[in-house]
mmCIF file of C-alpha atoms in Angstrom:
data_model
loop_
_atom_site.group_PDB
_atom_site.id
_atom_site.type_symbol
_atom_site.label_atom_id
_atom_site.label_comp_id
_atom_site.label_asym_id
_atom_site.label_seq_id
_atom_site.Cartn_x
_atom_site.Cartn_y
_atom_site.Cartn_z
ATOM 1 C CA UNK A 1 -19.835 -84.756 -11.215
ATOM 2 C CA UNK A 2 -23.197 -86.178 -12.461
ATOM 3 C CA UNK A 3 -26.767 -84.855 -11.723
ATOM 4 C CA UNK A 4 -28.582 -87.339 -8.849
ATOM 5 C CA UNK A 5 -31.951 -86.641 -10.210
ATOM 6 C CA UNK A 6 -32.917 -83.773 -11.788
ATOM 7 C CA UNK A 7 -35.671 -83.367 -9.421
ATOM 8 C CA UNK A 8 -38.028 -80.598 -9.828
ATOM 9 C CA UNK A 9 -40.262 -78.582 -7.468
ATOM 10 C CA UNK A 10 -43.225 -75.821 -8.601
ATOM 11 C CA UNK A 11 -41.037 -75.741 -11.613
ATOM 12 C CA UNK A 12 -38.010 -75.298 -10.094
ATOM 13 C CA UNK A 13 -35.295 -77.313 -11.097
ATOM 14 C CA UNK A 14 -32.203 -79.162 -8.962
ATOM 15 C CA UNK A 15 -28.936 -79.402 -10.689
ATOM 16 C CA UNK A 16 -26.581 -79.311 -8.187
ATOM 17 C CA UNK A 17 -27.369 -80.761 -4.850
ATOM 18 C CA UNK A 18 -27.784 -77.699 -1.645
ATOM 19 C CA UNK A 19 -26.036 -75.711 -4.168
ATOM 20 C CA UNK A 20 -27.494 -74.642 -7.133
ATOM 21 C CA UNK A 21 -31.174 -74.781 -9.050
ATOM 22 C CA UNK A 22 -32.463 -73.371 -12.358
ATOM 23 C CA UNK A 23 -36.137 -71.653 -12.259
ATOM 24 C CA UNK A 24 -36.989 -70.278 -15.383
ATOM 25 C CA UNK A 25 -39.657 -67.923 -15.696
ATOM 26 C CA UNK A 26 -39.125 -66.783 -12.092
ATOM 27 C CA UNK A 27 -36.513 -63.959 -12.004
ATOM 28 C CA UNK A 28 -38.983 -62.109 -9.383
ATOM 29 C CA UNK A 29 -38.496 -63.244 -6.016
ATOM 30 C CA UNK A 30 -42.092 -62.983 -5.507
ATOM 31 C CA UNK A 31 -42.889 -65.775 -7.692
ATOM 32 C CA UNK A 32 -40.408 -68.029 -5.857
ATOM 33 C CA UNK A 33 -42.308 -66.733 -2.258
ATOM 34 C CA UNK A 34 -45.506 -67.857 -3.555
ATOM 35 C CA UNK A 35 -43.974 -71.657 -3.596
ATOM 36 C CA UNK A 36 -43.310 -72.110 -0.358
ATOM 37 C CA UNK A 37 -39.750 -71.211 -1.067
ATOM 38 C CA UNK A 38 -37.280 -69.848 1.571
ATOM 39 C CA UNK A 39 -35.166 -66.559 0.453
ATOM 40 C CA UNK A 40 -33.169 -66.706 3.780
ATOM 41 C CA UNK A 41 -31.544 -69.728 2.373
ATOM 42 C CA UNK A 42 -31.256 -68.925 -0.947
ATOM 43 C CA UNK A 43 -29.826 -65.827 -3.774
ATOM 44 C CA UNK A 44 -32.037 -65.600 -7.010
ATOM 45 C CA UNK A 45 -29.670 -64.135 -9.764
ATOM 46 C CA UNK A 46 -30.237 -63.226 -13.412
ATOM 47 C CA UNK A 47 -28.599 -66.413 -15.587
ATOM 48 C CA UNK A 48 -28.369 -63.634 -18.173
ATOM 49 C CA UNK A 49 -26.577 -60.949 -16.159
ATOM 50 C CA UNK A 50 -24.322 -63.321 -15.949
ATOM 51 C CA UNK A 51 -22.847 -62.668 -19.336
ATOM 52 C CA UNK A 52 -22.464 -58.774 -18.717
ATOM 53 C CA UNK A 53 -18.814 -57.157 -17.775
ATOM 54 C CA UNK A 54 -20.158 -55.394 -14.183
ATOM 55 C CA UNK A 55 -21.157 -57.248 -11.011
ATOM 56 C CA UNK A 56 -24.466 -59.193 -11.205
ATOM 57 C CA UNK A 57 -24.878 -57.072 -8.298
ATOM 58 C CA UNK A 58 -25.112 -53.691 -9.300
ATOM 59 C CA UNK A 59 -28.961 -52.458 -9.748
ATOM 60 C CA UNK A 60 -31.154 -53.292 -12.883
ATOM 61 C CA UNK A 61 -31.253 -49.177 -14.016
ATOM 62 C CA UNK A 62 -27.445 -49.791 -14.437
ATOM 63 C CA UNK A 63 -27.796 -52.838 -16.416
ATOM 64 C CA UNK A 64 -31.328 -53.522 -18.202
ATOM 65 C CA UNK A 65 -33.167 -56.942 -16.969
ATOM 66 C CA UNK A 66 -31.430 -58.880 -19.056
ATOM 67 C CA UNK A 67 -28.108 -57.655 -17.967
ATOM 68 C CA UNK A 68 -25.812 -55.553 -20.225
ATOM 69 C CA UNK A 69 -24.134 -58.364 -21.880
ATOM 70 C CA UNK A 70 -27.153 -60.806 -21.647
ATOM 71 C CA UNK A 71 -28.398 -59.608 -25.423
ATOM 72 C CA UNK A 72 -27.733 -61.281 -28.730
ATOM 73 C CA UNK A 73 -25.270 -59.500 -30.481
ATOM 74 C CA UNK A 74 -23.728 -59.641 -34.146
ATOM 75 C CA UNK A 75 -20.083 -57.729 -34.393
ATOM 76 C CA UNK A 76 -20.408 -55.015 -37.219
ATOM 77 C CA UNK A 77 -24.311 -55.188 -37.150
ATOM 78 C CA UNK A 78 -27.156 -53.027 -35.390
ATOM 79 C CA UNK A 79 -29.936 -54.997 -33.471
ATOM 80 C CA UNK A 80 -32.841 -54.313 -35.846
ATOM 81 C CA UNK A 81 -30.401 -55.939 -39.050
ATOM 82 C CA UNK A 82 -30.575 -59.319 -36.890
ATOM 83 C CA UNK A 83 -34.432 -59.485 -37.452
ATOM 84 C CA UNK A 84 -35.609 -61.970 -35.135
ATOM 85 C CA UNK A 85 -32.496 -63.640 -34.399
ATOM 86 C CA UNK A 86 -32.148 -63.622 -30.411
ATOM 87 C CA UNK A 87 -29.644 -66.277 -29.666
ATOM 88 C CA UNK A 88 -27.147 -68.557 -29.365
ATOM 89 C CA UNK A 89 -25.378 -65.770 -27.657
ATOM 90 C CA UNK A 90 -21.545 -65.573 -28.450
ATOM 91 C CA UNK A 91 -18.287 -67.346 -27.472
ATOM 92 C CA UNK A 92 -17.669 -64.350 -25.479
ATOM 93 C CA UNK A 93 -20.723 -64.070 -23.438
ATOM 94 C CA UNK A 94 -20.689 -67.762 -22.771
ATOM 95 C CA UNK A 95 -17.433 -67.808 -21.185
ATOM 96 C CA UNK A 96 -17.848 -64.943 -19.185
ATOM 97 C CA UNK A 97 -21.145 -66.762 -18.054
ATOM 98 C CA UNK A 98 -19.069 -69.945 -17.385
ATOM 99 C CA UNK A 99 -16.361 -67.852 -15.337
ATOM 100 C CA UNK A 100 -18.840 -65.357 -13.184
ATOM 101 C CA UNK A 101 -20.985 -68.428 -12.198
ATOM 102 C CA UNK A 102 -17.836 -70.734 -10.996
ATOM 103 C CA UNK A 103 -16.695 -67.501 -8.913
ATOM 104 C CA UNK A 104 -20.572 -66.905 -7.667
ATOM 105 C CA UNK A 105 -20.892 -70.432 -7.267
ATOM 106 C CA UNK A 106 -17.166 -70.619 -4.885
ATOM 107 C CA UNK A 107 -18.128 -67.582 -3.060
ATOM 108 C CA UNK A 108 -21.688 -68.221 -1.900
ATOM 109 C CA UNK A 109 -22.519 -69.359 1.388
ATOM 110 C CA UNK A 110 -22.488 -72.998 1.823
ATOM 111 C CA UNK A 111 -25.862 -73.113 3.943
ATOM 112 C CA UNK A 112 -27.406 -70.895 1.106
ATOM 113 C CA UNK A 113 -28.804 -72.150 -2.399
ATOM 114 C CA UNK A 114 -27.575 -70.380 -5.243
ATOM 115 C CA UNK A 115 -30.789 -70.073 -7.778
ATOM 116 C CA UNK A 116 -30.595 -69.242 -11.674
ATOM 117 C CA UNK A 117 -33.714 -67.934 -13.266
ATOM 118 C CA UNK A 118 -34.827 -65.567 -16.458
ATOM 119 C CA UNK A 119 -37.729 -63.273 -16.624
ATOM 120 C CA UNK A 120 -41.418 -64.846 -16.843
ATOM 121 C CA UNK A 121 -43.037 -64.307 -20.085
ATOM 122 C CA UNK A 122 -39.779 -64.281 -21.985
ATOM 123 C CA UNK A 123 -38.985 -67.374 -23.773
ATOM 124 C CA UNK A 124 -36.115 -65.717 -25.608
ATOM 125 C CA UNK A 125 -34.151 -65.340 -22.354
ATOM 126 C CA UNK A 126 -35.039 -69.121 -21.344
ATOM 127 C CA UNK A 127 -33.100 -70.319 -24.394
ATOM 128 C CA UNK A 128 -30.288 -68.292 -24.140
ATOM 129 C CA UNK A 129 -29.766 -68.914 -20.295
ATOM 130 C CA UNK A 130 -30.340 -72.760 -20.871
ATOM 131 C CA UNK A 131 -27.301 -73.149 -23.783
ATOM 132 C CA UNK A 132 -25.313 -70.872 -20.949
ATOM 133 C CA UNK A 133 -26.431 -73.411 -18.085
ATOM 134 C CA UNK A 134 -25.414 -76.114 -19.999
ATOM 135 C CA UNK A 135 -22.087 -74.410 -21.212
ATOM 136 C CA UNK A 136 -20.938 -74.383 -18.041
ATOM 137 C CA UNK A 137 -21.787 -77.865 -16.667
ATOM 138 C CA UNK A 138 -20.158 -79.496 -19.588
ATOM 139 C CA UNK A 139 -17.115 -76.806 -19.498
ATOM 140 C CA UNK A 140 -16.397 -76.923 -16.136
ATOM 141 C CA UNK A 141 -18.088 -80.130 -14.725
ATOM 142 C CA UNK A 142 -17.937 -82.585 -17.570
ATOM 143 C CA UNK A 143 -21.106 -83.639 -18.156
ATOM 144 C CA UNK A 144 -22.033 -85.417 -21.149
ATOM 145 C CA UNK A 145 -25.226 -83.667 -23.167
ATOM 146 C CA UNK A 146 -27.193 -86.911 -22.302
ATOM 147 C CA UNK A 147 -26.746 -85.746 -18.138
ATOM 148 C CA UNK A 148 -27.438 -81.969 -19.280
ATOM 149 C CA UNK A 149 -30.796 -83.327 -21.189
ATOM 150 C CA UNK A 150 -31.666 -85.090 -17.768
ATOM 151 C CA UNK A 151 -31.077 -82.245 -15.344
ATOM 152 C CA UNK A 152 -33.101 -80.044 -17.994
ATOM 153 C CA UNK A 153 -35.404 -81.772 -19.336
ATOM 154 C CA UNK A 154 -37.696 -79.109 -20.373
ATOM 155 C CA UNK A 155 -35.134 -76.914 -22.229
ATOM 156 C CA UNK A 156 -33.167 -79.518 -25.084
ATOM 157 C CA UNK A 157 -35.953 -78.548 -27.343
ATOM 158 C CA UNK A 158 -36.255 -74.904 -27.249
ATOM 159 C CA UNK A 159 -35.526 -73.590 -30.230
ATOM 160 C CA UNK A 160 -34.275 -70.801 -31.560
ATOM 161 C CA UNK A 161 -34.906 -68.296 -34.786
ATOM 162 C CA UNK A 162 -32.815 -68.601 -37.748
ATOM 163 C CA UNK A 163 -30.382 -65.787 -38.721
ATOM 164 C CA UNK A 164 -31.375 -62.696 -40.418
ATOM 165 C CA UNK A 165 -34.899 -63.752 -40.079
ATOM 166 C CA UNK A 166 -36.778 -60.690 -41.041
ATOM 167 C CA UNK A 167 -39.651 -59.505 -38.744
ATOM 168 C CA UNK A 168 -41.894 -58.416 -41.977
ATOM 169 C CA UNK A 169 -41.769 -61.888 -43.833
ATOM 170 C CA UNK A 170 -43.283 -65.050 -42.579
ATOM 171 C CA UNK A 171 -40.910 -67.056 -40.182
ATOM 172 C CA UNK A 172 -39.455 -69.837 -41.396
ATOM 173 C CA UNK A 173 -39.607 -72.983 -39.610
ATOM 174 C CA UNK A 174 -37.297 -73.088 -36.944
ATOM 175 C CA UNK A 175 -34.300 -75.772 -36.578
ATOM 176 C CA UNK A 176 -31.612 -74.982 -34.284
ATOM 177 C CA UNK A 177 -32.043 -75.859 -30.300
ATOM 178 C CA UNK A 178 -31.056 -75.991 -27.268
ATOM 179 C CA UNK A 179 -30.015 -79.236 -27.529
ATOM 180 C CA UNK A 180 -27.751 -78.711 -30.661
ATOM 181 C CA UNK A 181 -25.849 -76.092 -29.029
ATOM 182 C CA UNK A 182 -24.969 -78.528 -25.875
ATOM 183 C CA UNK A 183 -23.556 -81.087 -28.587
ATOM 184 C CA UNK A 184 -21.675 -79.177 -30.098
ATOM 185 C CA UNK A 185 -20.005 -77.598 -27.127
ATOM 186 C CA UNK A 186 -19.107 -81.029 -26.232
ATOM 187 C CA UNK A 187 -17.586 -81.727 -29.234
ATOM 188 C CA UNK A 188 -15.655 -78.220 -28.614
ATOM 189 C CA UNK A 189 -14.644 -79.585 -24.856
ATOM 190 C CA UNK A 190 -13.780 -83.251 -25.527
ATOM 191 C CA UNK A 191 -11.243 -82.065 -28.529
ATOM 192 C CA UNK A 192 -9.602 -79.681 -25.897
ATOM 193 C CA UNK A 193 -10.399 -76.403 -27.769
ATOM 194 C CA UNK A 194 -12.125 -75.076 -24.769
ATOM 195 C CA UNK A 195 -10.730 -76.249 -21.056
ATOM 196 C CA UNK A 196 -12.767 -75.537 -17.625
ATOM 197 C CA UNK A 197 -9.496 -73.412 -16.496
ATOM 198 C CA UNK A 198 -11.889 -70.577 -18.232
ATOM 199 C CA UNK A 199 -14.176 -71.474 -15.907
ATOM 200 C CA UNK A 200 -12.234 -71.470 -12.698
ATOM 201 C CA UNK A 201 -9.578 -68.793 -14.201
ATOM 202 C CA UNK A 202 -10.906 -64.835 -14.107
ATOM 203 C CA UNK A 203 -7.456 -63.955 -16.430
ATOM 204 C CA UNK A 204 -7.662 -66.886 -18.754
ATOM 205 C CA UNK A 205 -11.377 -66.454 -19.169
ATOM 206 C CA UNK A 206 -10.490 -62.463 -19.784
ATOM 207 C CA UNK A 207 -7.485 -63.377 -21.876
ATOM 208 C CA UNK A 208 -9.816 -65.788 -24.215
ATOM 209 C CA UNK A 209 -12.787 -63.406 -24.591
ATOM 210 C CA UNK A 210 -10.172 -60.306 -25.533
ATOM 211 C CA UNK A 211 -8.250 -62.040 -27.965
ATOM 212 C CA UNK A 212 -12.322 -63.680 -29.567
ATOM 213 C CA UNK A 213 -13.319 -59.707 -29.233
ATOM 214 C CA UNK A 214 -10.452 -58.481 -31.124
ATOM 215 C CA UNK A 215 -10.907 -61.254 -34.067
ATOM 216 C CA UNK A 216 -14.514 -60.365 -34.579
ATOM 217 C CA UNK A 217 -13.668 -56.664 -34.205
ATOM 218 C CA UNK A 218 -10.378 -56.617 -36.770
ATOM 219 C CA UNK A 219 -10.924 -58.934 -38.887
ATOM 220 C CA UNK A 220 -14.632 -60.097 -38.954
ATOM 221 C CA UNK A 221 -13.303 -63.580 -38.133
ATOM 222 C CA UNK A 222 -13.721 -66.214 -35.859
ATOM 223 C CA UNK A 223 -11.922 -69.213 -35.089
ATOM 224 C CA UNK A 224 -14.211 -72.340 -35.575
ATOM 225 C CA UNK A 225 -11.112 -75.251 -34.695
ATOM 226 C CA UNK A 226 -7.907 -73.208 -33.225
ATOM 227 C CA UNK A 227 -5.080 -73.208 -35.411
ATOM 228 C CA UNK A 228 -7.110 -75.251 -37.697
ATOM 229 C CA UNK A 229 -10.443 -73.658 -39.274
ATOM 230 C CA UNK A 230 -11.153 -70.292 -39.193
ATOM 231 C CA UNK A 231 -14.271 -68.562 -40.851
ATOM 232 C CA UNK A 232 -14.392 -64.837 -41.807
ATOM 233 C CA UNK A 233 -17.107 -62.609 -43.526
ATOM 234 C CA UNK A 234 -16.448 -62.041 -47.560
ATOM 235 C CA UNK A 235 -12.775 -60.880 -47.645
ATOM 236 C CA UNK A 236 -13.571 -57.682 -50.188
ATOM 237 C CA UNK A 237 -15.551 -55.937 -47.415
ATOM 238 C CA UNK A 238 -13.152 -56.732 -44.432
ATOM 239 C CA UNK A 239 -10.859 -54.057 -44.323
ATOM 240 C CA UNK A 240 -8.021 -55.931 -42.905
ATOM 241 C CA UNK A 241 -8.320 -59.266 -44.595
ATOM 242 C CA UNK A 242 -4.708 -59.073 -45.985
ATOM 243 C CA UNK A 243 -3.745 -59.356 -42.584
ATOM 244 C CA UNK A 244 -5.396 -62.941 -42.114
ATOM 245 C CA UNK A 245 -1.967 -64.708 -43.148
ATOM 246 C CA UNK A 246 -0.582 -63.341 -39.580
ATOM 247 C CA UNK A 247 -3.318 -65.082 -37.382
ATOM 248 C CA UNK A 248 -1.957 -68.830 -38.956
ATOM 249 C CA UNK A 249 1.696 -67.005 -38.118
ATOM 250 C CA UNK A 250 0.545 -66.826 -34.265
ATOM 251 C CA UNK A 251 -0.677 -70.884 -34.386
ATOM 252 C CA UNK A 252 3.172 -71.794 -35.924
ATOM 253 C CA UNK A 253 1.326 -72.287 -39.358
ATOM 254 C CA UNK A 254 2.509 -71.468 -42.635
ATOM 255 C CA UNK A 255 1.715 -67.944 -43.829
ATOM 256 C CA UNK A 256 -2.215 -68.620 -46.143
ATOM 257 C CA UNK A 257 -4.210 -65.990 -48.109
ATOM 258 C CA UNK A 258 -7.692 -66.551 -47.984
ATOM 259 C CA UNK A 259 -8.593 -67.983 -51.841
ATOM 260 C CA UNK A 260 -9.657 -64.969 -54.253
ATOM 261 C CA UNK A 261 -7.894 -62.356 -52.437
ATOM 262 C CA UNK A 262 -5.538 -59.936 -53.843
ATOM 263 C CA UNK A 263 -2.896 -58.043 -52.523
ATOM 264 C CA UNK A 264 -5.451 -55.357 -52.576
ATOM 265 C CA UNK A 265 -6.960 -53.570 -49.899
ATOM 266 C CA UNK A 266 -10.728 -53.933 -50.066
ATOM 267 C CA UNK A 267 -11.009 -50.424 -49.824
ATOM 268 C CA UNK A 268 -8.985 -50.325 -52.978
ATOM 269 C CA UNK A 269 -11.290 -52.781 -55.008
ATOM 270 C CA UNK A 270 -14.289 -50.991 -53.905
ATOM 271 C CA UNK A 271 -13.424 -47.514 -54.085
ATOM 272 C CA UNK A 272 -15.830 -45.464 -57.213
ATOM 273 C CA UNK A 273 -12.242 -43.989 -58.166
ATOM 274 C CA UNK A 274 -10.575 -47.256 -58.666
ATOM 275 C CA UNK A 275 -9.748 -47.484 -62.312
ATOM 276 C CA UNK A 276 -11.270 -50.335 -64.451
#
């Protein structure tokens, strides 16, 4: 399914026909009242609550603005040691987003317009949401990046803060945005390593973002290509990098240590009582 025009109104944006629109910056239905809009015939929701485990439903106290699972997030790592990293947000969060907003999008009433938006003032949010938005039209609809770029035409160059970027140094020029993100999940969903079934599937979506959750958890590691390339924090401080060998065991591949690791626990190499 392809966009028809991408047409925009007060800064609200059409992407699919009676059914769903993007309006960044307006989370607060009062902003969207002040246009001339028409809440009986439409639902505002939170693109970023989206991402969170409970119902996009439940009140703000219980999840934050943002939603609980609408915040960048680095396994292992506290929020003030990402600096002023604030997005992508994770393989995780972007299929649940994918999943909740199929099921939202399925459920909602057919006379009533379905309408994304992120807080005003909050340009952080707007990127994330966008690379989510996007996510899930080229997951689950197809699109090519060139369609996504049309139907958002404001967002493909918001950009995003590099990693670790400390918040008591100078930043450095940014690089990444929203448009690299959409190209390479296309590259991701024309080779087949994600399908839309975790878009229209509650259990495979749940299935995919335990098994990504236990990776990053276990073994600090993340599969880049399935079965194929994997990439994993410096083996001597993940504790259970000797077990790496059995995640090319579940693909059917032959049995690989990581090069430069021993049969040594890392523990064991960096104990102070390890003998020299």
């Amino acid at each position: 399914m392809a966009p028809l025009a991408g047409e925009c109104h007060a800064g609200i944006f059409e992407i699919l026909p009676s059914k769903l629109s993007w309006a960044p910056g307006k989370l607060e239905q009062s902003s969207l009242l002040e246009q001339g809009q028409h809440p009986s015939k439409q639902r505002v929701l939170s693109a970023l609550e989206l991402c969170s485990v409970s119902k996009p439903t439940e009140s703000p106290e219980s999840q934050g603005l943002a939603g609980a699972g609408g915040s960048y997030q680095v396994s292992h790592y506290s929020q003030e040691a990402c600096g002023r990293a604030f997005g992508p947000l994770n393989f995780a969060q972007t299929i649940r987003f994918c999943n909740r907003l199929d099921t939202e999008l399925k459920s909602n009433d057919p006379l009533e317009l379905l309408v994304l938006a992120t807080p005003s003032q909050n340009p952080e949010a707007r990127a994330n949401s966008a690379v989510l938005l996007g996510a899930y039209l080229i997951f689950r609809l197809g699109w090519s990046v060139e369609q996504v770029t049309k139907a958002l035409p404001e967002e493909g160059d918001l950009s995003f803060a590099c990693s670790w970027s400390r918040l008591d140094r100078q930043e450095n020029k940014r690089h990444m945005r929203a448009l690299h993100c959409w190209q390479g999940l296309k590259i991701a969903q024309q080779n087949g390593w994600v399908s839309s079934l975790c878009c229209e599937d509650a259990s495979h979506a749940d299935l995919i973002v335990s098994g990504w959750e236990r990776m990053a958890l276990t073994y600090d590691a993340s599969w880049l290509v399935p079965g194929m390339v994997i990439i994993c924090a410096d083996p001597t401080t993940t504790v259970c990098v000797t077990q790496i060998p059995t995640l090319f065991q579940n693909y059917g591949l032959p049995s690989r240590r990581p090069c430069g690791v021993s049969n040594q626990r890392p523990r064991d190499l960096l104990s102070p009582c390890r003998k020299t």
